[in-house]
Coordinates of N, CA and C in Angstrom, one line a residue:
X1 N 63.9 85.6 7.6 CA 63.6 86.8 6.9 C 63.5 88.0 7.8
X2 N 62.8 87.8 9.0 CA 62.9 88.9 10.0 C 63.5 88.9 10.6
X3 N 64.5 88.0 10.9 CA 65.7 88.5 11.7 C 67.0 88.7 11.0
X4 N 66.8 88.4 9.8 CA 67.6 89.3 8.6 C 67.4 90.9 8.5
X5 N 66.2 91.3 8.5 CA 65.9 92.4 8.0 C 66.2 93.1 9.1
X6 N 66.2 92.4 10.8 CA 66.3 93.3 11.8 C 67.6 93.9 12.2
X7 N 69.2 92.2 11.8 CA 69.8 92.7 11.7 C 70.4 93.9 10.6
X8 N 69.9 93.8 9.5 CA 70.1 95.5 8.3 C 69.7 96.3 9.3
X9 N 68.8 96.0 9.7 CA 68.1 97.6 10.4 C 69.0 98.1 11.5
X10 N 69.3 96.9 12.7 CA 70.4 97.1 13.4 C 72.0 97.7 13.0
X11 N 72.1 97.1 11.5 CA 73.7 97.9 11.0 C 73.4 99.2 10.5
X12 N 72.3 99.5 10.4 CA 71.7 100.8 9.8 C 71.4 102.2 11.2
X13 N 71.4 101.4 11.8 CA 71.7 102.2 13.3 C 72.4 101.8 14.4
X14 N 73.5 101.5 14.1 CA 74.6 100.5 14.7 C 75.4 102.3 15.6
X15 N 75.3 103.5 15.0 CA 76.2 104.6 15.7 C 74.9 105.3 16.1
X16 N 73.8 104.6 16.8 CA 72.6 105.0 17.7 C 73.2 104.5 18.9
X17 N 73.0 104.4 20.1 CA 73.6 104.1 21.2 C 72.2 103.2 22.0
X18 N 71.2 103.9 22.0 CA 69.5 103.4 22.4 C 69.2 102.5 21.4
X19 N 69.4 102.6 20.2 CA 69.0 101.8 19.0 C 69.9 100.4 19.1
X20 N 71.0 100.2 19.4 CA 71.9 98.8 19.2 C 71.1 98.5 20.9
X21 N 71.4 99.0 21.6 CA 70.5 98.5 22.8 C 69.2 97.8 23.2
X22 N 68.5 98.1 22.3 CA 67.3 97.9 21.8 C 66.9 97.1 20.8
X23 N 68.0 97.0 20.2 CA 68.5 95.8 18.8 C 68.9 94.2 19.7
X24 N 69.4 94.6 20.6 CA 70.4 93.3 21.1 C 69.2 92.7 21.9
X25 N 68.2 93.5 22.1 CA 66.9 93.1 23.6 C 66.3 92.5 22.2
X26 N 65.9 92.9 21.3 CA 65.2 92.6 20.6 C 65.6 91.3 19.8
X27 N 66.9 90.9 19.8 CA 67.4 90.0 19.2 C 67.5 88.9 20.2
X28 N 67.9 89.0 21.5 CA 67.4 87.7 22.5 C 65.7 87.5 22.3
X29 N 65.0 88.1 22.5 CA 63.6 87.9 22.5 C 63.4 87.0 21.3
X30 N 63.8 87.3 20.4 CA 63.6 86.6 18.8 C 64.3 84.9 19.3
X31 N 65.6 85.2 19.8 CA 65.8 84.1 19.8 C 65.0 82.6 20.8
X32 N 63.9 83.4 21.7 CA 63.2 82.6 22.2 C 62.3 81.8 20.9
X33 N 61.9 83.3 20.5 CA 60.9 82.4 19.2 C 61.0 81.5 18.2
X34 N 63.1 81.6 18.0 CA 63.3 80.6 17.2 C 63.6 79.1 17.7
X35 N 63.6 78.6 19.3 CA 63.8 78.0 19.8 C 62.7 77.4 20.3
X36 N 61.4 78.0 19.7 CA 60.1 77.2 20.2 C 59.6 77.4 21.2
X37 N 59.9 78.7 22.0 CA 59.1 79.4 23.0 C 58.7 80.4 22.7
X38 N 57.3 80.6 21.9 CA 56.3 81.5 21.7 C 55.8 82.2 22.8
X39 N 55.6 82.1 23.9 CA 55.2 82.7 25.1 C 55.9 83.5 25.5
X40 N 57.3 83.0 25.8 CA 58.2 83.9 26.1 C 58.4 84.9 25.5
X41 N 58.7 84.5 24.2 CA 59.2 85.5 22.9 C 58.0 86.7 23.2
X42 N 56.7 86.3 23.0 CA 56.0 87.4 22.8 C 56.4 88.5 24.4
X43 N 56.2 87.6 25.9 CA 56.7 88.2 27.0 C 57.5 89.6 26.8
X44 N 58.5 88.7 26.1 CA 59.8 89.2 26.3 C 59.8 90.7 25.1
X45 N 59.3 90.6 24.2 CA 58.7 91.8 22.9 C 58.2 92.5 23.6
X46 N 57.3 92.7 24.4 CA 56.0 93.4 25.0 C 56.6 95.3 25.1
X47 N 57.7 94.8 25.6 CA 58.4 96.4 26.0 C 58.8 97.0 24.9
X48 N 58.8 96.6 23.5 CA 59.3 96.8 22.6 C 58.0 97.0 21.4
X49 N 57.5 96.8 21.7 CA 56.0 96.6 21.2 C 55.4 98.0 21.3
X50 N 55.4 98.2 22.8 CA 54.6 99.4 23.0 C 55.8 101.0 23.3
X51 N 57.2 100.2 22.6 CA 57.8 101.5 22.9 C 57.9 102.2 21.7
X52 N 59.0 103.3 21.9 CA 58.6 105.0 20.6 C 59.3 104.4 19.4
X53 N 60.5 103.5 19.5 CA 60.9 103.5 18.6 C 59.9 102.5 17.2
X54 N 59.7 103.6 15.9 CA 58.9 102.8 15.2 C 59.6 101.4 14.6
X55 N 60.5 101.3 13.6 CA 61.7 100.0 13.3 C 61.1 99.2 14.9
X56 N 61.8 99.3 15.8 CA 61.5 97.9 16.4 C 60.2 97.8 17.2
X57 N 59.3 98.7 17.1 CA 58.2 98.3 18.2 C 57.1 97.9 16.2
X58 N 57.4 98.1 15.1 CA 57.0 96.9 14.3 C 57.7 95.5 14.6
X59 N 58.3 95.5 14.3 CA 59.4 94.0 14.3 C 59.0 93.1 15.4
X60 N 59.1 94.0 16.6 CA 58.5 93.2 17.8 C 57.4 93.3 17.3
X61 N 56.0 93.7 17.2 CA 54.5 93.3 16.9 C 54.1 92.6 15.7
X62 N 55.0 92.7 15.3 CA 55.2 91.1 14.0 C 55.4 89.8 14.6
X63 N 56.6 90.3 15.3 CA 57.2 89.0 15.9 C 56.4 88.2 17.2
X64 N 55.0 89.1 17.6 CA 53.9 88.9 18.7 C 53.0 88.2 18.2
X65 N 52.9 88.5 16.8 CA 51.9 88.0 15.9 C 52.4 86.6 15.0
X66 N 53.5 86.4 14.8 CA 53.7 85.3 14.7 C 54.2 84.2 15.9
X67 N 54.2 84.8 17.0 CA 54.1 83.8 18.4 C 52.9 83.5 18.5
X68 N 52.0 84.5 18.4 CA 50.2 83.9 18.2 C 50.1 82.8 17.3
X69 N 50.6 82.9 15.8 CA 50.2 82.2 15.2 C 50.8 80.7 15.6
X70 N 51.8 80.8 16.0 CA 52.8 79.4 16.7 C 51.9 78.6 17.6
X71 N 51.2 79.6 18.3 CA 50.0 79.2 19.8 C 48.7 78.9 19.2
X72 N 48.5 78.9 18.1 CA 47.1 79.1 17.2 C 46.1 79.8 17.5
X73 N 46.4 81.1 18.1 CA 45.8 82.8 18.1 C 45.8 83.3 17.2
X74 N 44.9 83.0 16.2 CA 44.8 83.4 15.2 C 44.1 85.0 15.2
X75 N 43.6 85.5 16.3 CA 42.8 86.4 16.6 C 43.7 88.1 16.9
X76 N 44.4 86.9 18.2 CA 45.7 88.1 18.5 C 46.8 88.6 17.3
X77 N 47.1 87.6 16.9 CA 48.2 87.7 15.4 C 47.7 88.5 14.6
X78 N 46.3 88.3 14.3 CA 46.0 89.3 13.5 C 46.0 90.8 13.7
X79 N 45.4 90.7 15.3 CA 45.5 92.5 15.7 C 46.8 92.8 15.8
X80 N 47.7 92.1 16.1 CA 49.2 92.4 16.2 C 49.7 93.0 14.6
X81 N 49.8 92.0 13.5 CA 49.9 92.4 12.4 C 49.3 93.5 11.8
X82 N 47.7 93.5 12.3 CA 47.1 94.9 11.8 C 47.5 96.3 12.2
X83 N 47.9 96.0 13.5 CA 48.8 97.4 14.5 C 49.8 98.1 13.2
X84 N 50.6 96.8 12.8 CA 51.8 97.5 11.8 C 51.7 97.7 10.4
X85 N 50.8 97.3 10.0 CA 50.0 97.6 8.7 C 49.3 99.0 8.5
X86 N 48.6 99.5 9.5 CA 47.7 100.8 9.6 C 48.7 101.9 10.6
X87 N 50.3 101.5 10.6 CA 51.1 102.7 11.5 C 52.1 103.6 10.5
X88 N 51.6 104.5 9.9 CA 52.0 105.4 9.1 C 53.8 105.5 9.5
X89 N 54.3 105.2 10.3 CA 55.5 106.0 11.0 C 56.5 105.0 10.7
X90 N 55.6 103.7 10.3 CA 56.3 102.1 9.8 C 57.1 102.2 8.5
X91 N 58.3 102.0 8.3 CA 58.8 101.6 6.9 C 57.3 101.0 6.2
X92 N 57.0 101.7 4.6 CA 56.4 100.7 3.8 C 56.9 99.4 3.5
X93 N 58.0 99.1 4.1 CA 58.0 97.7 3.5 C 57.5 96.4 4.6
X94 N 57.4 97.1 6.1 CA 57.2 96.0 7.0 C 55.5 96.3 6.8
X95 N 55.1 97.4 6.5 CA 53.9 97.2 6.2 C 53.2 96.5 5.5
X96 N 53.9 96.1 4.0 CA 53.6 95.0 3.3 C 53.3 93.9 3.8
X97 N 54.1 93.2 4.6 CA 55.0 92.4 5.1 C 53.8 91.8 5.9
X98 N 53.3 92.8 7.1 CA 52.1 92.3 8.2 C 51.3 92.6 7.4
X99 N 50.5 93.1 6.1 CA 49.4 93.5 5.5 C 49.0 91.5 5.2
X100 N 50.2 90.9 4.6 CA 50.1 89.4 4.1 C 49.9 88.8 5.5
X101 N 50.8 89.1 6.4 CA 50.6 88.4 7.9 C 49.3 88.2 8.4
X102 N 48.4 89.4 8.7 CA 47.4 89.8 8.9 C 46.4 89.3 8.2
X103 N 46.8 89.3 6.7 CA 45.4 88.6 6.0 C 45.4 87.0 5.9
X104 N 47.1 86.6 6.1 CA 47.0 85.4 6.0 C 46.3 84.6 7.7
X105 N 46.7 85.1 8.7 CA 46.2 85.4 10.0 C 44.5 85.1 9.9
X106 N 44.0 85.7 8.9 CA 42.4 86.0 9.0 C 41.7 85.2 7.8
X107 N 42.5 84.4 6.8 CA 42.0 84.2 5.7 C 40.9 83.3 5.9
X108 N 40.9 82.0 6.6 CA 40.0 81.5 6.9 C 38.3 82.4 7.4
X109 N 38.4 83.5 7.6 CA 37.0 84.0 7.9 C 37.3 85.2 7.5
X110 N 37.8 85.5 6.4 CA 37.4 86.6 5.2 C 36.2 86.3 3.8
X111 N 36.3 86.9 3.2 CA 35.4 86.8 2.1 C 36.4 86.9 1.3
X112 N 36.6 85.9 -0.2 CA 37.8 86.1 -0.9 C 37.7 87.6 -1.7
X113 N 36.5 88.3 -1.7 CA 36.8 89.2 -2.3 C 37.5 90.3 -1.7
X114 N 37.5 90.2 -0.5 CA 38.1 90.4 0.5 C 39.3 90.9 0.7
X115 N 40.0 89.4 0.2 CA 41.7 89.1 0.3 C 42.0 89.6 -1.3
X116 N 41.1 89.6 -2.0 CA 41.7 90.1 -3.3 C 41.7 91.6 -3.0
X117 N 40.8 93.0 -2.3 CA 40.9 93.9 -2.8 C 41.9 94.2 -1.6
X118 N 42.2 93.9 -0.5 CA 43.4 94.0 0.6 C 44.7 93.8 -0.1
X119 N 44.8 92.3 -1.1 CA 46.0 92.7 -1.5 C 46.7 93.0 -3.5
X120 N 45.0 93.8 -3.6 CA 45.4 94.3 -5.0 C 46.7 95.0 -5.4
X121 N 47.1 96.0 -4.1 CA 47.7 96.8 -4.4 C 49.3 96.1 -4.2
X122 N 49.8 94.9 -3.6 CA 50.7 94.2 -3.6 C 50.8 93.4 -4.6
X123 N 50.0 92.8 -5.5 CA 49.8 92.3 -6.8 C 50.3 92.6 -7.8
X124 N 50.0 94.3 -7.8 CA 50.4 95.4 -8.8 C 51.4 95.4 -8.7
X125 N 52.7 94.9 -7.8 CA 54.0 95.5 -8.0 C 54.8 94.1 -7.8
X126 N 55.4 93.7 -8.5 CA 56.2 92.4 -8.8 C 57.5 92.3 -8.3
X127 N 57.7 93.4 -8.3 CA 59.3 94.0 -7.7 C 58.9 94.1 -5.8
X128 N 57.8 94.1 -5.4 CA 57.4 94.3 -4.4 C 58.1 92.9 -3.4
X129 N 59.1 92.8 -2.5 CA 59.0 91.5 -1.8 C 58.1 90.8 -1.4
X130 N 56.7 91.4 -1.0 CA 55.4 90.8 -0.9 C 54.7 90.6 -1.6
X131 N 55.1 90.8 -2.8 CA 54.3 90.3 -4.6 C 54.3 88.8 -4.1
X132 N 55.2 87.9 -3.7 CA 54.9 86.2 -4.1 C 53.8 85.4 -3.7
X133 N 54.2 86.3 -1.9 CA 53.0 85.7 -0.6 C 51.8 86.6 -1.3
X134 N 51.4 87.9 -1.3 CA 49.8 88.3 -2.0 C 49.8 87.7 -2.9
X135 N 49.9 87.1 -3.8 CA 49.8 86.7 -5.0 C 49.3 85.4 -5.4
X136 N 49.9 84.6 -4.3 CA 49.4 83.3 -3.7 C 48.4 83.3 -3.1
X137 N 48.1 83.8 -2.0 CA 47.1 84.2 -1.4 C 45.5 84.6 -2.1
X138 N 45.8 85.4 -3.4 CA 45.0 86.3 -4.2 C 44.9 85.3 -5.4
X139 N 45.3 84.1 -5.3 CA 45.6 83.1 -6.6 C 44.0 82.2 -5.4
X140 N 44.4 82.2 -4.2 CA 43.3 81.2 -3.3 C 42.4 81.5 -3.4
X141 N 42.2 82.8 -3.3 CA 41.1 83.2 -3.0 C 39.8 83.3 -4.4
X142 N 40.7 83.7 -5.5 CA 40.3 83.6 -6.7 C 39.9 82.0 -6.9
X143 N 40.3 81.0 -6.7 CA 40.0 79.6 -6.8 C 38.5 79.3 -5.7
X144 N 38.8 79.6 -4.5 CA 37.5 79.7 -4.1 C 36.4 80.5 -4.3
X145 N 36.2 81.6 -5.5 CA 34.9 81.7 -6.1 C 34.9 81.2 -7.4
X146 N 35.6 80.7 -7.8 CA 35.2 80.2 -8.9 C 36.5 80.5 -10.1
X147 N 37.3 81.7 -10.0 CA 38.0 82.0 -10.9 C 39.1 81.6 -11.3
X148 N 38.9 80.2 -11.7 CA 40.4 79.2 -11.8 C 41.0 80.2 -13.2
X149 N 40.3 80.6 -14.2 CA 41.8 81.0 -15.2 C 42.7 82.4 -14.5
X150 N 41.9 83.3 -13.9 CA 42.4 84.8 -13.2 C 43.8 84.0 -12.4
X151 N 43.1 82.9 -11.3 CA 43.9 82.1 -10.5 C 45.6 81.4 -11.2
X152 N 45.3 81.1 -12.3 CA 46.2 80.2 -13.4 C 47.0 81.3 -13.4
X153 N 45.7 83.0 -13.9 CA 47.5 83.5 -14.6 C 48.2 84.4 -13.3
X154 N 47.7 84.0 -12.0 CA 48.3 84.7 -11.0 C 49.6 83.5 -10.3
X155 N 49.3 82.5 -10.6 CA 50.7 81.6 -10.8 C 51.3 81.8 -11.8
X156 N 51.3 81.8 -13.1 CA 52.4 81.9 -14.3 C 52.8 83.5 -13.8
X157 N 52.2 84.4 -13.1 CA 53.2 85.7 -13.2 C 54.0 85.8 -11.6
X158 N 53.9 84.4 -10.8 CA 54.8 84.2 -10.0 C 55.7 83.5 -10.4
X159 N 55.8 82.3 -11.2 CA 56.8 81.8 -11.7 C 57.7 82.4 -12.8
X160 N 56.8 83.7 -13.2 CA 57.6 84.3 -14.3 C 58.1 85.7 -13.8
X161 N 58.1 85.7 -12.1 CA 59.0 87.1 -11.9 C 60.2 86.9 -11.6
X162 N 61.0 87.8 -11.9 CA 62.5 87.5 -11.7 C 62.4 87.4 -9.9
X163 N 63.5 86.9 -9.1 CA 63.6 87.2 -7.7 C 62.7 86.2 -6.6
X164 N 61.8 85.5 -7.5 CA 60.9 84.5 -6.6 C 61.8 83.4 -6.4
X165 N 61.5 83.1 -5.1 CA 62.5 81.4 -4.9 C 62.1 80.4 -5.2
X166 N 63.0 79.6 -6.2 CA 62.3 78.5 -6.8 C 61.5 77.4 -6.5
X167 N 61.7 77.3 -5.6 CA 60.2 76.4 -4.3 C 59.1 76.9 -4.7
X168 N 59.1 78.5 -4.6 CA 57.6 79.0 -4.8 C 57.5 79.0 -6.4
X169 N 58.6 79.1 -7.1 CA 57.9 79.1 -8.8 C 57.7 77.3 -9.3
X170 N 58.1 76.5 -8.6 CA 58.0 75.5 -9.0 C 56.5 75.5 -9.0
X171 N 56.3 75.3 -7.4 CA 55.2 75.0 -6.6 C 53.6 76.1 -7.9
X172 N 54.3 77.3 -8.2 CA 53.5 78.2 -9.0 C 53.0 77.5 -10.4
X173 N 54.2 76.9 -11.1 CA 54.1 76.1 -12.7 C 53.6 75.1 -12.6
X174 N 53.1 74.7 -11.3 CA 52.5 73.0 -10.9 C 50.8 73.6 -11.0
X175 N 50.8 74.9 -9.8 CA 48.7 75.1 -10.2 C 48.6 76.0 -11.1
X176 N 49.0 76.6 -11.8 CA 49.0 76.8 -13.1 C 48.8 76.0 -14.2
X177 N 49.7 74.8 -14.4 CA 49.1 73.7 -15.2 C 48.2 73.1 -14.8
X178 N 47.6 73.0 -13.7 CA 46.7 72.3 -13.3 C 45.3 73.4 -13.9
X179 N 45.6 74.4 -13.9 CA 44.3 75.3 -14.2 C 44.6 75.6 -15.7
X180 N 45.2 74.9 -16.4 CA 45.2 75.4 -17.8 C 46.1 76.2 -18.5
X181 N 47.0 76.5 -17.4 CA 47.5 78.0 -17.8 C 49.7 77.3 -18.3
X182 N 49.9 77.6 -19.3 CA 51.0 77.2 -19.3 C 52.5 78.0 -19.1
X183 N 53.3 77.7 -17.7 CA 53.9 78.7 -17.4 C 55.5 78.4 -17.4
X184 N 56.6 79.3 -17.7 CA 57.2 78.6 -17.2 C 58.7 79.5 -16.5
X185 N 58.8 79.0 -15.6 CA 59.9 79.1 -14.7 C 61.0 80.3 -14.7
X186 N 61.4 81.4 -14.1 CA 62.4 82.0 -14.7 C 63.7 81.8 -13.6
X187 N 64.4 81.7 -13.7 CA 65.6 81.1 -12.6 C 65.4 82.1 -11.2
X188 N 65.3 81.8 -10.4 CA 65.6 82.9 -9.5 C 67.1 83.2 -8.7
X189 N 67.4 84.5 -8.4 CA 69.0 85.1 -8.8 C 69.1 85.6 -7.3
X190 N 70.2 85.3 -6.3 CA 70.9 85.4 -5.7 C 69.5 85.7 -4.0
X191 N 70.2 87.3 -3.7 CA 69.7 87.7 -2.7 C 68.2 88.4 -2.5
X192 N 67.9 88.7 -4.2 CA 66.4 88.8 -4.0 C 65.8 87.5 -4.0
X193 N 66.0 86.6 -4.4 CA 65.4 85.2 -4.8 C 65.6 85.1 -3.1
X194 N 66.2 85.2 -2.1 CA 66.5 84.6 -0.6 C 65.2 85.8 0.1
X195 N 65.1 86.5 -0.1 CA 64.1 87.6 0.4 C 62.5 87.4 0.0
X196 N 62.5 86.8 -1.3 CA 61.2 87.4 -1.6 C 60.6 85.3 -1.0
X197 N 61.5 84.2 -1.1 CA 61.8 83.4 -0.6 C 60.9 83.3 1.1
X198 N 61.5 84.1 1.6 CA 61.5 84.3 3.1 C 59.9 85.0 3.1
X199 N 59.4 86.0 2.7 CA 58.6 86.5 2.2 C 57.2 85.6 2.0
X200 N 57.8 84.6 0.9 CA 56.8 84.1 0.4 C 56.3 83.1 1.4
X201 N 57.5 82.9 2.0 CA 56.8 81.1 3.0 C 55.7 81.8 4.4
X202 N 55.2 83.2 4.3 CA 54.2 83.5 5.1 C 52.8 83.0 4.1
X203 N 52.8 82.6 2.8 CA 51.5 82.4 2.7 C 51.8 80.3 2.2
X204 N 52.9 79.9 2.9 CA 52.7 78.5 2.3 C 51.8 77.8 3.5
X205 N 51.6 77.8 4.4 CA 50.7 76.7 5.2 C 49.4 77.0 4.7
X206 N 48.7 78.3 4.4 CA 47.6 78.2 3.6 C 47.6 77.5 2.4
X207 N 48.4 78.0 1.4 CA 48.2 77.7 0.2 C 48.1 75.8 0.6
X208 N 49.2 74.8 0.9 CA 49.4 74.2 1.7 C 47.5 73.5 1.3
X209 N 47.0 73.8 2.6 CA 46.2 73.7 3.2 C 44.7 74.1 2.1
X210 N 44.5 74.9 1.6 CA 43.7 75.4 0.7 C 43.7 74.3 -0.6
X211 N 44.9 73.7 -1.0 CA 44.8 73.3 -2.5 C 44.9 71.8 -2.2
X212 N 44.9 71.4 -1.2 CA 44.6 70.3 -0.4 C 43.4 69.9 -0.2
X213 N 42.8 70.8 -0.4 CA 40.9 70.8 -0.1 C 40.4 69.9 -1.3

């Protein structure tokens, strides 16, 4: 998902000359991360992290924050993620993106009411790529105080938005029936279904882990 989005961003300023330069550094660095060197990866981001350009000095502090989370820094990942969530100069959409990072980063020592009013405002918008992962997240949290039906119908309106990847609407019609709530499935369609997909698998080790309890 993020090194999708980096390459768009990269074809989107491909006739920058500092920008593809900066793209290509940034795209070795990633490729440490996807090979299982989280140390490096973050190393190798660091200059990109703290430089002007906003597109890649998010991308890199995302990508810092999920080498933390690789390392089980759950502490650093979060400030990393929160850097790009509270940087006005950030596309809204990477901001989404580390808002879920960030909370999922911290969920274990939040308050669910917490994780619900952080990600109310990504709940509200279905079309939002970060609707699947808040939603999940905000479906957990709701289960841990007590509000299995709120919880039920925050799965039936993941399995019933267009664009979710069917892993996650499956996975959605499964605790939903389990809470009562009866939902069902809407196909998911091409390249948003691959995004919101990508998207969503930032809140699966929680959920994972939470409904496991």
């Amino acid at each position: 998902g993020l090194l999708a989005f980096a390459g768009y961003l990269f074809w989107q300023n491909r006739n920058a000359e500092g920008d593809a330069a900066l793209g290509g550094k940034f795209s070795t660095a990633l490729d440490s991360l996807d090979q299982g060197r989280p140390k490096a990866a973050s190393t190798a981001m660091e200059p990109i992290a703290t430089g002007a350009n906003p597109i890649y000095r998010a991308l890199a502090l995302i990508s810092q924050g999920d080498a933390a989370m690789a390392q089980g820094d759950t502490a650093t990942a979060a400030a990393r993620f929160g850097l790009v969530a509270a940087d006005s100069d950030v596309a809204q959409a990477l901001r989404d993106v580390a808002t879920v990072r960030q909370t999922l980063a911290e969920y274990d020592t939040l308050q669910p009411a917490t994780v619900v009013a952080r990600l109310r405002a990504l709940v509200a918008q279905p079309t939002n790529p970060a609707f699947p992962s808040a939603a999940e997240l905000t479906a957990l949290a709701e289960l841990k105080r007590g509000n299995d039906r709120i919880a039920g119908q925050l799965y039936k309106r993941i399995a019933e938005t267009a664009g979710v990847a069917d892993s996650l609407k499956s996975r959605a019609v499964q605790m939903a029936g389990m809470l009562g709530v009866d939902a069902v499935a809407t196909p998911a369609e091409g390249a948003d279904a691959a995004a919101n997909g990508a998207t969503a698998s930032a809140a699966r080790p929680a959920a994972a882990t939470k409904t496991g309890e």
